[in-house]
mmCIF file with all atom_site columns, C-alpha atoms in Angstrom:
data_model
loop_
_atom_site.group_PDB
_atom_site.id
_atom_site.type_symbol
_atom_site.label_atom_id
_atom_site.label_alt_id
_atom_site.label_comp_id
_atom_site.label_asym_id
_atom_site.label_entity_id
_atom_site.label_seq_id
_atom_site.pdbx_PDB_ins_code
_atom_site.Cartn_x
_atom_site.Cartn_y
_atom_site.Cartn_z
_atom_site.occupancy
_atom_site.B_iso_or_equiv
_atom_site.pdbx_formal_charge
_atom_site.auth_seq_id
_atom_site.auth_comp_id
_atom_site.auth_asym_id
_atom_site.auth_atom_id
_atom_site.pdbx_PDB_model_num
ATOM 1   C CA . MET W 1 1   ? 11.806  6.728   -0.682  1.00 52.00 ? 280 MET W CA 1
ATOM 2   C CA . ASP W 1 2   ? 10.579  3.727   -2.363  1.00 54.00 ? 281 ASP W CA 1
ATOM 3   C CA . PHE W 1 3   ? 7.528   4.184   -4.117  1.00 52.00 ? 282 PHE W CA 1
ATOM 4   C CA . LYS W 1 4   ? 7.067   0.613   -5.467  1.00 57.00 ? 283 LYS W CA 1
ATOM 5   C CA . SER W 1 5   ? 4.325   -1.263  -4.174  1.00 57.00 ? 284 SER W CA 1
ATOM 6   C CA . ASN W 1 6   ? 3.334   -5.020  -4.821  1.00 56.00 ? 285 ASN W CA 1
ATOM 7   C CA . ILE W 1 7   ? 0.527   -4.119  -6.941  1.00 56.00 ? 286 ILE W CA 1
ATOM 8   C CA . GLU W 1 8   ? 1.335   -3.861  -10.565 1.00 61.00 ? 287 GLU W CA 1
ATOM 9   C CA . GLN W 1 9   ? 0.540   -0.482  -11.881 1.00 64.00 ? 288 GLN W CA 1
ATOM 10  C CA . SER W 1 10  ? -0.328  -0.211  -15.797 1.00 70.00 ? 289 SER W CA 1
ATOM 11  C CA . GLN W 1 11  ? 0.831   2.894   -17.644 1.00 68.00 ? 290 GLN W CA 1
ATOM 12  C CA . SER W 1 12  ? -1.501  4.423   -19.925 1.00 74.00 ? 291 SER W CA 1
ATOM 13  C CA . SER W 1 13  ? -0.878  4.614   -23.730 1.00 85.00 ? 292 SER W CA 1
ATOM 14  C CA . ASN W 1 14  ? 1.141   7.195   -25.091 1.00 84.00 ? 293 ASN W CA 1
ATOM 15  C CA . LYS W 1 15  ? -1.706  8.173   -27.412 1.00 83.00 ? 294 LYS W CA 1
ATOM 16  C CA . SER W 1 16  ? -4.282  8.402   -24.468 1.00 85.00 ? 295 SER W CA 1
ATOM 17  C CA . PHE W 1 17  ? -1.858  10.514  -22.617 1.00 85.00 ? 296 PHE W CA 1
ATOM 18  C CA . GLY W 1 18  ? -1.385  13.275  -25.191 1.00 88.00 ? 297 GLY W CA 1
ATOM 19  C CA . LEU W 1 19  ? -5.175  13.407  -25.943 1.00 89.00 ? 298 LEU W CA 1
ATOM 20  C CA . VAL W 1 20  ? -5.659  14.095  -22.407 1.00 88.00 ? 299 VAL W CA 1
ATOM 21  C CA . PHE W 1 21  ? -3.073  16.566  -21.812 1.00 88.00 ? 300 PHE W CA 1
ATOM 22  C CA . GLY W 1 22  ? -4.107  17.960  -25.285 1.00 91.00 ? 301 GLY W CA 1
ATOM 23  C CA . THR W 1 23  ? -7.685  18.309  -24.014 1.00 92.00 ? 302 THR W CA 1
ATOM 24  C CA . VAL W 1 24  ? -6.588  19.762  -20.654 1.00 90.00 ? 303 VAL W CA 1
ATOM 25  C CA . PHE W 1 25  ? -4.491  22.448  -22.394 1.00 89.00 ? 304 PHE W CA 1
ATOM 26  C CA . ALA W 1 26  ? -7.348  23.148  -24.816 1.00 90.00 ? 305 ALA W CA 1
ATOM 27  C CA . LEU W 1 27  ? -9.869  23.847  -21.859 1.00 91.00 ? 306 LEU W CA 1
ATOM 28  C CA . ILE W 1 28  ? -7.445  26.053  -20.013 1.00 88.00 ? 307 ILE W CA 1
ATOM 29  C CA . SER W 1 29  ? -6.777  27.822  -23.619 1.00 90.00 ? 308 SER W CA 1
ATOM 30  C CA . LEU W 1 30  ? -10.740 28.539  -23.814 1.00 87.00 ? 309 LEU W CA 1
ATOM 31  C CA . TYR W 1 31  ? -10.701 29.614  -20.460 1.00 88.00 ? 310 TYR W CA 1
ATOM 32  C CA . SER W 1 32  ? -7.773  31.910  -20.623 1.00 85.00 ? 311 SER W CA 1
ATOM 33  C CA . PHE W 1 33  ? -9.141  33.509  -24.014 1.00 82.00 ? 312 PHE W CA 1
ATOM 34  C CA . PHE W 1 34  ? -12.677 34.308  -22.488 1.00 84.00 ? 313 PHE W CA 1
ATOM 35  C CA . TRP W 1 35  ? -12.029 35.141  -19.097 1.00 84.00 ? 314 TRP W CA 1
ATOM 36  C CA . ILE W 1 36  ? -8.221  35.770  -18.372 1.00 78.00 ? 315 ILE W CA 1
ATOM 37  C CA . GLN W 1 37  ? -7.311  37.101  -21.905 1.00 74.00 ? 316 GLN W CA 1
ATOM 38  C CA . SER W 1 38  ? -3.613  36.464  -21.392 1.00 75.00 ? 317 SER W CA 1
ATOM 39  C CA . PHE W 1 39  ? -1.399  33.302  -21.993 1.00 74.00 ? 318 PHE W CA 1
ATOM 40  C CA . PHE W 1 40  ? -3.897  32.092  -24.495 1.00 82.00 ? 319 PHE W CA 1
ATOM 41  C CA . TYR W 1 41  ? -1.203  31.305  -27.123 1.00 84.00 ? 320 TYR W CA 1
ATOM 42  C CA . LEU W 1 42  ? 0.948   29.451  -24.843 1.00 86.00 ? 321 LEU W CA 1
ATOM 43  C CA . PHE W 1 43  ? -1.684  26.930  -23.880 1.00 85.00 ? 322 PHE W CA 1
ATOM 44  C CA . PHE W 1 44  ? -3.015  26.811  -27.246 1.00 88.00 ? 323 PHE W CA 1
ATOM 45  C CA . LEU W 1 45  ? 0.428   25.796  -28.626 1.00 88.00 ? 324 LEU W CA 1
ATOM 46  C CA . LEU W 1 46  ? 0.774   23.115  -25.766 1.00 87.00 ? 325 LEU W CA 1
ATOM 47  C CA . SER W 1 47  ? -2.565  21.819  -26.686 1.00 89.00 ? 326 SER W CA 1
ATOM 48  C CA . SER W 1 48  ? -1.570  21.578  -30.443 1.00 89.00 ? 327 SER W CA 1
ATOM 49  C CA . LEU W 1 49  ? 1.766   20.025  -29.646 1.00 89.00 ? 328 LEU W CA 1
ATOM 50  C CA . PHE W 1 50  ? 0.101   17.165  -27.656 1.00 87.00 ? 329 PHE W CA 1
ATOM 51  C CA . PHE W 1 51  ? -2.686  16.696  -30.184 1.00 89.00 ? 330 PHE W CA 1
ATOM 52  C CA . PHE W 1 52  ? 0.098   16.346  -32.872 1.00 91.00 ? 331 PHE W CA 1
ATOM 53  C CA . PHE W 1 53  ? 2.436   14.242  -31.380 1.00 88.00 ? 332 PHE W CA 1
ATOM 54  C CA . SER W 1 54  ? -0.374  11.787  -29.720 1.00 89.00 ? 333 SER W CA 1
ATOM 55  C CA . PHE W 1 55  ? -1.913  11.346  -33.387 1.00 89.00 ? 334 PHE W CA 1
ATOM 56  C CA . PHE W 1 56  ? 1.325   11.204  -35.314 1.00 89.00 ? 335 PHE W CA 1
ATOM 57  C CA . TYR W 1 57  ? 4.398   10.488  -33.146 1.00 85.00 ? 336 TYR W CA 1
ATOM 58  C CA . SER W 1 58  ? 3.139   9.020   -29.858 1.00 82.00 ? 337 SER W CA 1
ATOM 59  C CA . LYS W 1 59  ? 6.559   7.388   -29.021 1.00 87.00 ? 338 LYS W CA 1
ATOM 60  C CA . PHE W 1 60  ? 7.673   10.603  -28.039 1.00 87.00 ? 339 PHE W CA 1
ATOM 61  C CA . LEU W 1 61  ? 5.271   11.041  -25.326 1.00 86.00 ? 340 LEU W CA 1
ATOM 62  C CA . ALA W 1 62  ? 6.509   7.778   -23.444 1.00 87.00 ? 341 ALA W CA 1
ATOM 63  C CA . ILE W 1 63  ? 8.891   10.044  -21.221 1.00 88.00 ? 342 ILE W CA 1
ATOM 64  C CA . PRO W 1 64  ? 6.468   12.318  -20.246 1.00 88.00 ? 343 PRO W CA 1
ATOM 65  C CA . ASN W 1 65  ? 4.012   9.606   -19.729 1.00 88.00 ? 344 ASN W CA 1
ATOM 66  C CA . LYS W 1 66  ? 6.192   7.519   -17.568 1.00 89.00 ? 345 LYS W CA 1
ATOM 67  C CA . ILE W 1 67  ? 7.054   10.785  -15.363 1.00 90.00 ? 346 ILE W CA 1
ATOM 68  C CA . TRP W 1 68  ? 3.375   11.608  -14.964 1.00 88.00 ? 347 TRP W CA 1
ATOM 69  C CA . THR W 1 69  ? 2.657   8.044   -14.040 1.00 88.00 ? 348 THR W CA 1
ATOM 70  C CA . ASN W 1 70  ? 5.516   8.017   -11.479 1.00 89.00 ? 349 ASN W CA 1
ATOM 71  C CA . PHE W 1 71  ? 4.368   11.548  -10.260 1.00 92.00 ? 350 PHE W CA 1
ATOM 72  C CA . GLY W 1 72  ? 0.800   10.057  -9.580  1.00 89.00 ? 351 GLY W CA 1
ATOM 73  C CA . ILE W 1 73  ? 2.179   6.964   -7.747  1.00 89.00 ? 352 ILE W CA 1
ATOM 74  C CA . ALA W 1 74  ? 4.314   9.376   -5.728  1.00 91.00 ? 353 ALA W CA 1
ATOM 75  C CA . LEU W 1 75  ? 1.366   11.428  -4.761  1.00 93.00 ? 354 LEU W CA 1
ATOM 76  C CA . GLY W 1 76  ? -0.844  8.531   -4.058  1.00 91.00 ? 355 GLY W CA 1
ATOM 77  C CA . HIS W 1 77  ? 1.938   7.380   -1.331  1.00 91.00 ? 356 HIS W CA 1
ATOM 78  C CA . ILE W 1 78  ? 1.885   10.972  0.050   1.00 94.00 ? 357 ILE W CA 1
ATOM 79  C CA . VAL W 1 79  ? -1.938  11.541  0.237   1.00 95.00 ? 358 VAL W CA 1
ATOM 80  C CA . SER W 1 80  ? -2.315  7.874   1.694   1.00 94.00 ? 359 SER W CA 1
ATOM 81  C CA . PHE W 1 81  ? 0.226   9.010   4.487   1.00 93.00 ? 360 PHE W CA 1
ATOM 82  C CA . ILE W 1 82  ? -1.712  12.314  5.279   1.00 95.00 ? 361 ILE W CA 1
ATOM 83  C CA . ILE W 1 83  ? -4.922  10.519  5.111   1.00 94.00 ? 362 ILE W CA 1
ATOM 84  C CA . MET W 1 84  ? -3.548  7.562   7.632   1.00 94.00 ? 363 MET W CA 1
ATOM 85  C CA . ALA W 1 85  ? -2.184  10.278  9.854   1.00 93.00 ? 364 ALA W CA 1
ATOM 86  C CA . PHE W 1 86  ? -5.294  12.285  9.923   1.00 92.00 ? 365 PHE W CA 1
ATOM 87  C CA . ILE W 1 87  ? -7.548  9.186   10.945  1.00 92.00 ? 366 ILE W CA 1
ATOM 88  C CA . PHE W 1 88  ? -4.797  8.265   13.632  1.00 91.00 ? 367 PHE W CA 1
ATOM 89  C CA . TYR W 1 89  ? -4.559  11.563  15.316  1.00 91.00 ? 368 TYR W CA 1
ATOM 90  C CA . PHE W 1 90  ? -8.089  12.404  15.031  1.00 92.00 ? 369 PHE W CA 1
ATOM 91  C CA . LEU W 1 91  ? -9.816  9.630   15.398  1.00 90.00 ? 370 LEU W CA 1
ATOM 92  C CA . PHE W 1 92  ? -7.959  6.726   17.346  1.00 88.00 ? 371 PHE W CA 1
ATOM 93  C CA . PHE W 1 93  ? -5.731  8.877   19.455  1.00 87.00 ? 372 PHE W CA 1
ATOM 94  C CA . PRO W 1 94  ? -8.577  11.168  21.153  1.00 88.00 ? 373 PRO W CA 1
ATOM 95  C CA . LEU W 1 95  ? -10.732 7.907   21.397  1.00 88.00 ? 374 LEU W CA 1
ATOM 96  C CA . GLY W 1 96  ? -7.738  6.084   23.438  1.00 84.00 ? 375 GLY W CA 1
ATOM 97  C CA . PHE W 1 97  ? -7.379  9.081   25.361  1.00 82.00 ? 376 PHE W CA 1
ATOM 98  C CA . ILE W 1 98  ? -11.226 9.484   26.234  1.00 84.00 ? 377 ILE W CA 1
ATOM 99  C CA . LEU W 1 99  ? -11.402 5.548   26.978  1.00 81.00 ? 378 LEU W CA 1
ATOM 100 C CA . LYS W 1 100 ? -8.389  6.127   29.549  1.00 78.00 ? 379 LYS W CA 1
ATOM 101 C CA . LEU W 1 101 ? -10.075 8.978   31.071  1.00 75.00 ? 380 LEU W CA 1
ATOM 102 C CA . PHE W 1 102 ? -13.123 6.939   31.454  1.00 74.00 ? 381 PHE W CA 1
ATOM 103 C CA . LYS W 1 103 ? -11.723 3.765   32.666  1.00 68.00 ? 382 LYS W CA 1
ATOM 104 C CA . SER W 1 104 ? -13.405 4.044   35.968  1.00 55.00 ? 383 SER W CA 1
ATOM 105 C CA . ILE W 1 105 ? -16.357 1.996   34.442  1.00 56.00 ? 384 ILE W CA 1
ATOM 106 C CA . ASP W 1 106 ? -13.761 -0.950  34.461  1.00 58.00 ? 385 ASP W CA 1
ATOM 107 C CA . ARG W 1 107 ? -12.168 -0.084  37.888  1.00 54.00 ? 386 ARG W CA 1
ATOM 108 C CA . ASN W 1 108 ? -13.967 -2.808  39.831  1.00 53.00 ? 387 ASN W CA 1
ATOM 109 C CA . LYS W 1 109 ? -12.460 -5.558  37.496  1.00 62.00 ? 388 LYS W CA 1
ATOM 110 C CA . PHE W 1 110 ? -8.941  -3.947  37.702  1.00 59.00 ? 389 PHE W CA 1
ATOM 111 C CA . ASP W 1 111 ? -6.963  -5.342  40.631  1.00 62.00 ? 390 ASP W CA 1
ATOM 112 C CA . VAL W 1 112 ? -3.395  -4.155  41.377  1.00 65.00 ? 391 VAL W CA 1
ATOM 113 C CA . SER W 1 113 ? -2.155  -6.684  43.836  1.00 69.00 ? 392 SER W CA 1
ATOM 114 C CA . PRO W 1 114 ? -1.648  -9.947  41.429  1.00 68.00 ? 393 PRO W CA 1
ATOM 115 C CA . GLU W 1 115 ? 1.560   -10.357 39.877  1.00 72.00 ? 394 GLU W CA 1
ATOM 116 C CA . SER W 1 116 ? 0.013   -11.513 36.759  1.00 72.00 ? 395 SER W CA 1
ATOM 117 C CA . TYR W 1 117 ? -3.543  -11.817 34.988  1.00 65.00 ? 396 TYR W CA 1
ATOM 118 C CA . TRP W 1 118 ? -2.690  -15.165 33.282  1.00 75.00 ? 397 TRP W CA 1
ATOM 119 C CA . LYS W 1 119 ? -4.966  -17.971 34.499  1.00 73.00 ? 398 LYS W CA 1
ATOM 120 C CA . LYS W 1 120 ? -3.908  -21.403 34.908  1.00 77.00 ? 399 LYS W CA 1
ATOM 121 C CA . LYS W 1 121 ? -5.139  -23.910 32.555  1.00 78.00 ? 400 LYS W CA 1
ATOM 122 C CA . GLU W 1 122 ? -6.669  -26.987 33.789  1.00 79.00 ? 401 GLU W CA 1
ATOM 123 C CA . LYS W 1 123 ? -5.372  -30.277 32.312  1.00 76.00 ? 402 LYS W CA 1
ATOM 124 C CA . LEU W 1 124 ? -7.519  -31.687 29.640  1.00 74.00 ? 403 LEU W CA 1
ATOM 125 C CA . GLY W 1 125 ? -5.924  -35.179 29.819  1.00 75.00 ? 404 GLY W CA 1
ATOM 126 C CA . THR W 1 126 ? -3.728  -36.672 27.193  1.00 77.00 ? 405 THR W CA 1
ATOM 127 C CA . MET W 1 127 ? -3.530  -36.228 23.460  1.00 77.00 ? 406 MET W CA 1
ATOM 128 C CA . LYS W 1 128 ? -3.565  -39.530 22.548  1.00 80.00 ? 407 LYS W CA 1
ATOM 129 C CA . ASP W 1 129 ? -6.238  -40.799 20.232  1.00 77.00 ? 408 ASP W CA 1
ATOM 130 C CA . GLN W 1 130 ? -7.778  -37.429 19.500  1.00 75.00 ? 409 GLN W CA 1
ATOM 131 C CA . PHE W 1 131 ? -9.544  -38.638 16.425  1.00 74.00 ? 410 PHE W CA 1
#
């Protein structure tokens, strides 16, 4: 599947990527410490690693940042496909079906006998000296 689009996507900086993930893991760590009381150390360690790498060695976060950006692009394509399918199958398809059922409104205008509904144009004249 090709997830490239015509719009140029910019990737966030490695430092901001590390800060965001460090913050997310710190919040998960706080939540697990106060309410779940398990896996606290794991999330705290992940948070510390992300903060450390984002401040001192942000170039090490380039590959995870690229993977996360590509995951977001792929997820956007999947979600947009699902939304467009939902709109089609739950809006346009029933609307078309209902309009075909109630086509009796236009039955007076519908004639089966002609071979074509094209109307012959009357000649407008020559195209010489238009302007």
